[in-house]
């Protein structure tokens, strides 16, 4: 338990260690500057894609006919942002440090019901309101949040805010309608055309740089919050956007010319929160966070306890078996003995479809190292939420650069099986599994293109991904395979007989299918709680930041996959069934099937996704995740079982 406590301490330290990925920016009022550092007065406001928890299809900001400016000055997006579908664009909303605004007009949109173009634009806007689409704005590399009260007098801060609220024909109000009790008219769409923006800034205290900031009134932005409202502005006169203003309701059928004014107000407040801790209020405002942490720890303790029990039983039983086998004086006693020693002449017999098994293990090793290195970087803070797109970029680059281990392992395993079609093995390793993933991904991208979504990857980016695959990953796979084939074959501790031994009739529990079904239960038990948070971050717009616990769960997943596979392999060998090669891969790989079942449960019980396109996209992306997870867990079980079988047959005396 000492190593476990030490590991938990280190991982908790990793989770607290934070590298924001961006240097702090100092702001001051226009015309003022600090003595020790330059400061800026204008604060750009960027808009990102709009998405919804009710659909998987995101859209760009201008798709909803909001106020826009020239987008040629948009920030450059990295590979991860493009793959994730982020589209960061400049906005017409202007902020100047400590400059208060009141009902400042941005633009006006006019919709004529007699014009087809206007009807289409208004129809798409109402569709976005009905599907609960959210804005996602960025101020000083911080997401603009919408904070509202939830149960138990707690406050939840959402990354983003709704574009409006819809009251159904039956009078049911959408979640966004909690902003005001005035949104009650049935079958009406209320557009949030006014925003009350609150900017909180911190003035560092102390000597030197901090004192110069304090004397000049400068500071650093620590949060940006918004309160969206719907305001019906009069045709003439100055706009009034106080809280008592009537809302702007759009009926289901618009028969008259409609004018929609967009305005905003800005207020400034000082905050005691330091710049280095400005993400805390977003990460810590998740509801039931204490229960989530307790559930994770409880699950980890249970899984570790079960794993320890399995390991203890295995060690004691094996020690007794090895001692008994090594005390036999002659071969006649050995023939009378039953158990795993009887199959020593067949246990290393090459399996059927050995090339495919070698290819799957090679790609599984590639995914294993990709995940492990990514988690290490995430644990150290390099992939923090402030560094947008860094997680996906790191994952893609690592996967491409880790083609060498895939080719090497695949070649070594295939040569161990006695395979001679080395060219086919290398080609399958480089193209089979990545081709399946890319093929499904391309099909999903076609659906996004058809929907006009911002998540559709541009054709140039697809060419870049193919260039990374064919130009870097494939050559590295060939290099790894070359060195793998140059090495001598792996030597087994016992020789293989020429004539296969007949396998006796098996009981129900030692047959392949029941063993495979049972093998994935324990590994899935250690990840399903963490899986809930991961799925929330992907589909429910929540921020995932518990990389320390994720690293610990990943390590326990490795241990449980290994121990469950070894335990079942031992039972099968004791039943004189020596077909363990494929079974070891499928036993731990079956955890992916339970993962897929959990994703179906999450889709049915937690999400409100509707529409054929969104459903197809959800299960398409789920298939990619499950397939990669199958390769990962299957590879862990295969090599753990191979190590176990080599060890136990290497310590017994075989005549």
Short mmCIF file of C-alpha atoms in Angstrom, two decimals, residues 153-429:
data_model
loop_
_atom_site.label_atom_id
_atom_site.label_comp_id
_atom_site.label_asym_id
_atom_site.label_seq_id
_atom_site.Cartn_x
_atom_site.Cartn_y
_atom_site.Cartn_z
CA UNK A 153 -28.46 27.16 -3.31
CA UNK A 154 -25.40 26.43 -5.41
CA UNK A 155 -24.33 28.39 -8.47
CA UNK A 156 -23.38 26.69 -11.70
CA UNK A 157 -21.29 28.51 -14.30
CA UNK A 158 -21.77 27.23 -17.82
CA UNK A 159 -19.17 27.69 -20.52
CA UNK A 160 -21.32 29.62 -22.93
CA UNK A 161 -24.83 31.06 -22.87
CA UNK A 162 -28.01 30.34 -24.85
CA UNK A 163 -29.01 32.25 -27.96
CA UNK A 164 -32.61 32.34 -26.81
CA UNK A 165 -35.42 30.36 -25.26
CA UNK A 166 -38.43 28.61 -26.72
CA UNK A 167 -41.84 28.07 -25.18
CA UNK A 168 -43.59 25.11 -26.80
CA UNK A 169 -47.18 24.92 -27.93
CA UNK A 170 -48.03 23.13 -24.71
CA UNK A 171 -46.46 25.94 -22.67
CA UNK A 172 -43.34 23.98 -21.71
CA UNK A 173 -40.38 26.27 -21.23
CA UNK A 174 -36.89 25.30 -22.34
CA UNK A 175 -34.02 25.39 -19.83
CA UNK A 176 -32.82 28.79 -21.05
CA UNK A 177 -36.13 30.36 -20.03
CA UNK A 178 -35.08 30.29 -16.35
CA UNK A 179 -33.51 33.70 -16.94
CA UNK A 180 -36.84 35.46 -16.58
CA UNK A 181 -40.43 34.66 -15.71
CA UNK A 182 -41.66 36.86 -18.59
CA UNK A 183 -40.99 34.19 -21.22
CA UNK A 184 -44.40 32.54 -21.04
CA UNK A 185 -46.19 33.03 -24.37
CA UNK A 186 -46.85 29.69 -26.04
CA UNK A 187 -45.19 28.69 -29.32
CA UNK A 188 -42.92 31.72 -29.16
CA UNK A 189 -39.18 32.14 -29.71
CA UNK A 190 -37.40 34.69 -27.51
CA UNK A 191 -34.07 35.89 -28.91
CA UNK A 192 -31.49 37.03 -26.37
CA UNK A 193 -30.55 40.18 -28.23
CA UNK A 194 -29.14 42.06 -25.24
CA UNK A 195 -26.16 41.03 -23.14
CA UNK A 196 -25.10 42.38 -19.75
CA UNK A 197 -21.37 41.66 -19.73
CA UNK A 198 -19.54 41.68 -16.38
CA UNK A 199 -15.76 41.77 -16.46
CA UNK A 200 -13.87 40.96 -13.24
CA UNK A 201 -10.24 42.01 -12.96
CA UNK A 202 -7.54 41.59 -10.32
CA UNK A 203 -4.96 44.18 -9.31
CA UNK A 204 -1.82 42.44 -8.03
CA UNK A 205 -0.51 43.84 -4.77
CA UNK A 206 3.02 43.96 -3.45
CA UNK A 207 6.15 45.75 -4.58
CA UNK A 208 7.67 46.30 -7.98
CA UNK A 209 5.45 45.28 -10.89
CA UNK A 210 2.37 44.90 -8.74
CA UNK A 211 2.69 48.34 -7.14
CA UNK A 212 2.93 50.00 -10.55
CA UNK A 213 -0.27 48.30 -11.60
CA UNK A 214 -2.02 49.39 -8.44
CA UNK A 215 -0.97 53.01 -8.81
CA UNK A 216 -2.07 53.25 -12.44
CA UNK A 217 -5.35 51.38 -12.05
CA UNK A 218 -4.30 48.53 -14.31
CA UNK A 219 -5.17 44.89 -13.77
CA UNK A 220 -5.56 41.41 -15.21
CA UNK A 221 -8.85 39.88 -16.26
CA UNK A 222 -9.86 36.89 -14.15
CA UNK A 223 -13.39 36.20 -15.41
CA UNK A 224 -15.99 37.35 -17.92
CA UNK A 225 -19.65 36.66 -17.20
CA UNK A 226 -22.76 37.47 -19.15
CA UNK A 227 -26.47 37.72 -18.42
CA UNK A 228 -28.43 37.33 -21.68
CA UNK A 229 -31.86 38.88 -22.02
CA UNK A 230 -34.51 39.42 -24.63
CA UNK A 231 -35.51 43.06 -25.12
CA UNK A 232 -38.20 44.44 -27.40
CA UNK A 233 -36.91 47.85 -28.51
CA UNK A 234 -39.27 50.60 -29.65
CA UNK A 235 -39.33 51.70 -33.27
CA UNK A 236 -38.31 55.24 -32.34
CA UNK A 237 -36.31 56.77 -29.54
CA UNK A 238 -33.28 55.58 -27.63
CA UNK A 239 -33.22 51.91 -26.67
CA UNK A 240 -34.09 50.96 -23.12
CA UNK A 241 -32.54 47.73 -21.94
CA UNK A 242 -33.31 47.72 -18.24
CA UNK A 243 -34.50 44.53 -16.57
CA UNK A 244 -38.12 45.68 -16.72
CA UNK A 245 -38.18 45.87 -20.52
CA UNK A 246 -40.58 43.63 -22.40
CA UNK A 247 -39.03 40.62 -24.17
CA UNK A 248 -38.58 40.25 -27.92
CA UNK A 249 -40.84 37.37 -28.88
CA UNK A 250 -40.93 35.85 -32.37
CA UNK A 251 -44.14 33.96 -33.16
CA UNK A 252 -44.10 30.67 -34.99
CA UNK A 253 -45.46 32.37 -38.11
CA UNK A 254 -44.10 35.83 -38.86
CA UNK A 255 -46.56 37.84 -40.96
CA UNK A 256 -45.15 41.35 -40.54
CA UNK A 257 -41.78 42.93 -41.12
CA UNK A 258 -39.54 42.16 -38.14
CA UNK A 259 -36.69 44.32 -36.84
CA UNK A 260 -34.23 42.90 -34.34
CA UNK A 261 -31.75 45.15 -32.53
CA UNK A 262 -28.66 43.71 -30.84
CA UNK A 263 -27.20 45.65 -27.89
CA UNK A 264 -24.92 45.10 -24.94
CA UNK A 265 -23.86 46.68 -21.66
CA UNK A 266 -20.49 46.37 -19.93
CA UNK A 267 -19.63 46.71 -16.24
CA UNK A 268 -16.31 46.29 -14.43
CA UNK A 269 -15.60 44.93 -10.96
CA UNK A 270 -12.46 44.17 -9.03
CA UNK A 271 -11.89 40.61 -7.80
CA UNK A 272 -9.64 39.11 -5.12
CA UNK A 273 -9.06 36.05 -7.34
CA UNK A 274 -5.52 35.90 -8.69
CA UNK A 275 -4.81 35.43 -12.38
CA UNK A 276 -3.27 32.01 -11.80
CA UNK A 277 -6.52 30.77 -10.20
CA UNK A 278 -9.00 32.28 -12.62
CA UNK A 279 -10.14 28.92 -14.05
CA UNK A 280 -11.09 27.60 -10.62
CA UNK A 281 -14.61 29.01 -10.54
CA UNK A 282 -15.43 27.17 -13.78
CA UNK A 283 -13.88 23.87 -12.76
CA UNK A 284 -15.20 23.90 -9.20
CA UNK A 285 -18.76 24.92 -10.05
CA UNK A 286 -19.66 21.52 -11.46
CA UNK A 287 -22.73 20.22 -9.56
CA UNK A 288 -22.19 17.38 -7.11
CA UNK A 289 -18.42 17.65 -7.45
CA UNK A 290 -17.85 16.26 -3.94
CA UNK A 291 -19.96 13.21 -4.70
CA UNK A 292 -18.07 12.69 -7.95
CA UNK A 293 -14.69 12.74 -6.23
CA UNK A 294 -15.88 10.40 -3.49
CA UNK A 295 -17.29 7.97 -6.07
CA UNK A 296 -14.00 7.92 -7.97
CA UNK A 297 -11.97 7.18 -4.85
CA UNK A 298 -14.45 4.54 -3.72
CA UNK A 299 -14.28 2.80 -7.09
CA UNK A 300 -10.49 2.87 -7.13
CA UNK A 301 -10.22 1.40 -3.64
CA UNK A 302 -12.62 -1.46 -4.50
CA UNK A 303 -10.84 -2.29 -7.74
CA UNK A 304 -7.42 -2.21 -6.10
CA UNK A 305 -8.64 -4.48 -3.30
CA UNK A 306 -10.03 -7.02 -5.76
CA UNK A 307 -6.87 -6.86 -7.84
CA UNK A 308 -4.77 -7.53 -4.76
CA UNK A 309 -6.88 -10.53 -3.84
CA UNK A 310 -6.59 -11.97 -7.36
CA UNK A 311 -2.84 -11.49 -7.36
CA UNK A 312 -2.44 -13.12 -3.94
CA UNK A 313 -4.49 -16.19 -4.93
CA UNK A 314 -2.60 -16.56 -8.17
CA UNK A 315 0.82 -16.37 -6.51
CA UNK A 316 -0.03 -18.93 -3.81
CA UNK A 317 -1.63 -21.38 -6.23
CA UNK A 318 1.17 -21.13 -8.76
CA UNK A 319 3.84 -21.56 -6.10
CA UNK A 320 2.20 -24.82 -5.00
CA UNK A 321 1.81 -26.08 -8.60
CA UNK A 322 5.42 -25.36 -9.53
CA UNK A 323 6.75 -27.00 -6.36
CA UNK A 324 4.63 -30.12 -7.01
CA UNK A 325 5.65 -30.42 -10.66
CA UNK A 326 9.35 -30.00 -9.90
CA UNK A 327 9.25 -32.77 -7.24
CA UNK A 328 8.18 -35.45 -9.74
CA UNK A 329 10.87 -38.14 -10.20
CA UNK A 330 9.84 -39.77 -13.46
CA UNK A 331 7.73 -39.21 -16.54
CA UNK A 332 5.09 -41.75 -15.44
CA UNK A 333 4.15 -39.52 -12.51
CA UNK A 334 3.95 -36.60 -14.88
CA UNK A 335 1.52 -38.44 -17.13
CA UNK A 336 -0.70 -39.21 -14.15
CA UNK A 337 -0.65 -35.55 -13.07
CA UNK A 338 -3.22 -33.28 -14.63
CA UNK A 339 -3.03 -29.54 -15.04
CA UNK A 340 -1.27 -26.91 -17.07
CA UNK A 341 2.04 -28.82 -17.31
CA UNK A 342 0.45 -31.45 -19.57
CA UNK A 343 0.04 -28.92 -22.41
CA UNK A 344 3.65 -27.73 -22.40
CA UNK A 345 4.15 -29.20 -25.87
CA UNK A 346 1.25 -27.22 -27.36
CA UNK A 347 1.05 -24.03 -25.34
CA UNK A 348 3.26 -22.08 -27.77
CA UNK A 349 1.75 -23.53 -30.94
CA UNK A 350 1.12 -20.60 -33.36
CA UNK A 351 -2.54 -19.58 -33.54
CA UNK A 352 -4.76 -19.34 -36.57
CA UNK A 353 -4.88 -15.91 -38.22
CA UNK A 354 -1.58 -15.10 -36.57
CA UNK A 355 -0.90 -12.21 -38.95
CA UNK A 356 -4.11 -10.42 -37.95
CA UNK A 357 -3.33 -10.93 -34.26
CA UNK A 358 0.16 -9.49 -34.78
CA UNK A 359 -1.24 -6.49 -36.63
CA UNK A 360 -3.80 -5.76 -33.90
CA UNK A 361 -1.12 -5.95 -31.20
CA UNK A 362 1.18 -3.66 -33.13
CA UNK A 363 -1.53 -1.01 -33.45
CA UNK A 364 -2.51 -1.56 -29.81
CA UNK A 365 1.05 -0.80 -28.69
CA UNK A 366 0.93 2.40 -30.74
CA UNK A 367 -2.28 3.50 -28.99
CA UNK A 368 -0.93 2.48 -25.58
CA UNK A 369 2.14 4.71 -25.80
CA UNK A 370 0.09 7.51 -27.32
CA UNK A 371 -2.34 7.49 -24.39
CA UNK A 372 0.34 7.14 -21.75
CA UNK A 373 2.47 10.02 -23.03
CA UNK A 374 -0.61 12.21 -23.55
CA UNK A 375 -1.73 11.61 -19.97
CA UNK A 376 1.73 12.46 -18.67
CA UNK A 377 1.66 15.81 -20.51
CA UNK A 378 -1.91 16.45 -19.36
CA UNK A 379 -1.00 15.61 -15.78
CA UNK A 380 1.85 18.12 -15.89
CA UNK A 381 -0.52 20.85 -17.09
CA UNK A 382 0.69 21.28 -20.66
CA UNK A 383 -2.76 20.33 -22.01
CA UNK A 384 -4.79 22.58 -19.75
CA UNK A 385 -8.20 23.97 -20.86
CA UNK A 386 -6.59 27.36 -21.55
CA UNK A 387 -4.45 25.80 -24.26
CA UNK A 388 -7.24 25.17 -26.76
CA UNK A 389 -6.80 22.27 -29.12
CA UNK A 390 -3.61 21.13 -27.40
CA UNK A 391 -5.05 17.78 -26.30
CA UNK A 392 -6.14 16.70 -29.78
CA UNK A 393 -2.99 18.10 -31.39
CA UNK A 394 -0.78 16.20 -28.95
CA UNK A 395 -2.75 13.00 -29.51
CA UNK A 396 -2.55 13.18 -33.30
CA UNK A 397 1.15 14.05 -33.38
CA UNK A 398 2.04 11.28 -30.95
CA UNK A 399 0.00 8.72 -32.87
CA UNK A 400 1.73 9.64 -36.11
CA UNK A 401 5.21 9.60 -34.59
CA UNK A 402 4.70 6.26 -32.83
CA UNK A 403 4.49 4.21 -36.00
CA UNK A 404 7.90 2.67 -35.27
CA UNK A 405 6.79 0.73 -32.14
CA UNK A 406 3.73 -0.51 -34.05
CA UNK A 407 5.81 -1.92 -36.90
CA UNK A 408 8.44 -3.34 -34.58
CA UNK A 409 6.01 -5.17 -32.28
CA UNK A 410 3.89 -6.46 -35.15
CA UNK A 411 6.97 -7.82 -36.92
CA UNK A 412 8.33 -9.46 -33.77
CA UNK A 413 5.03 -11.16 -32.93
CA UNK A 414 4.46 -12.30 -36.50
CA UNK A 415 7.99 -13.70 -36.75
CA UNK A 416 7.43 -15.50 -33.43
CA UNK A 417 4.40 -17.18 -35.04
CA UNK A 418 6.61 -18.37 -37.88
CA UNK A 419 5.01 -16.13 -40.49
CA UNK A 420 6.75 -15.60 -43.80
CA UNK A 421 4.52 -13.03 -45.56
CA UNK A 422 6.36 -10.10 -44.04
CA UNK A 423 5.31 -7.64 -46.75
CA UNK A 424 1.63 -8.25 -46.11
CA UNK A 425 2.22 -7.93 -42.39
CA UNK A 426 3.89 -4.53 -42.72
CA UNK A 427 1.23 -3.19 -45.10
CA UNK A 428 -1.62 -4.35 -42.86
CA UNK A 429 0.05 -2.84 -39.80
#
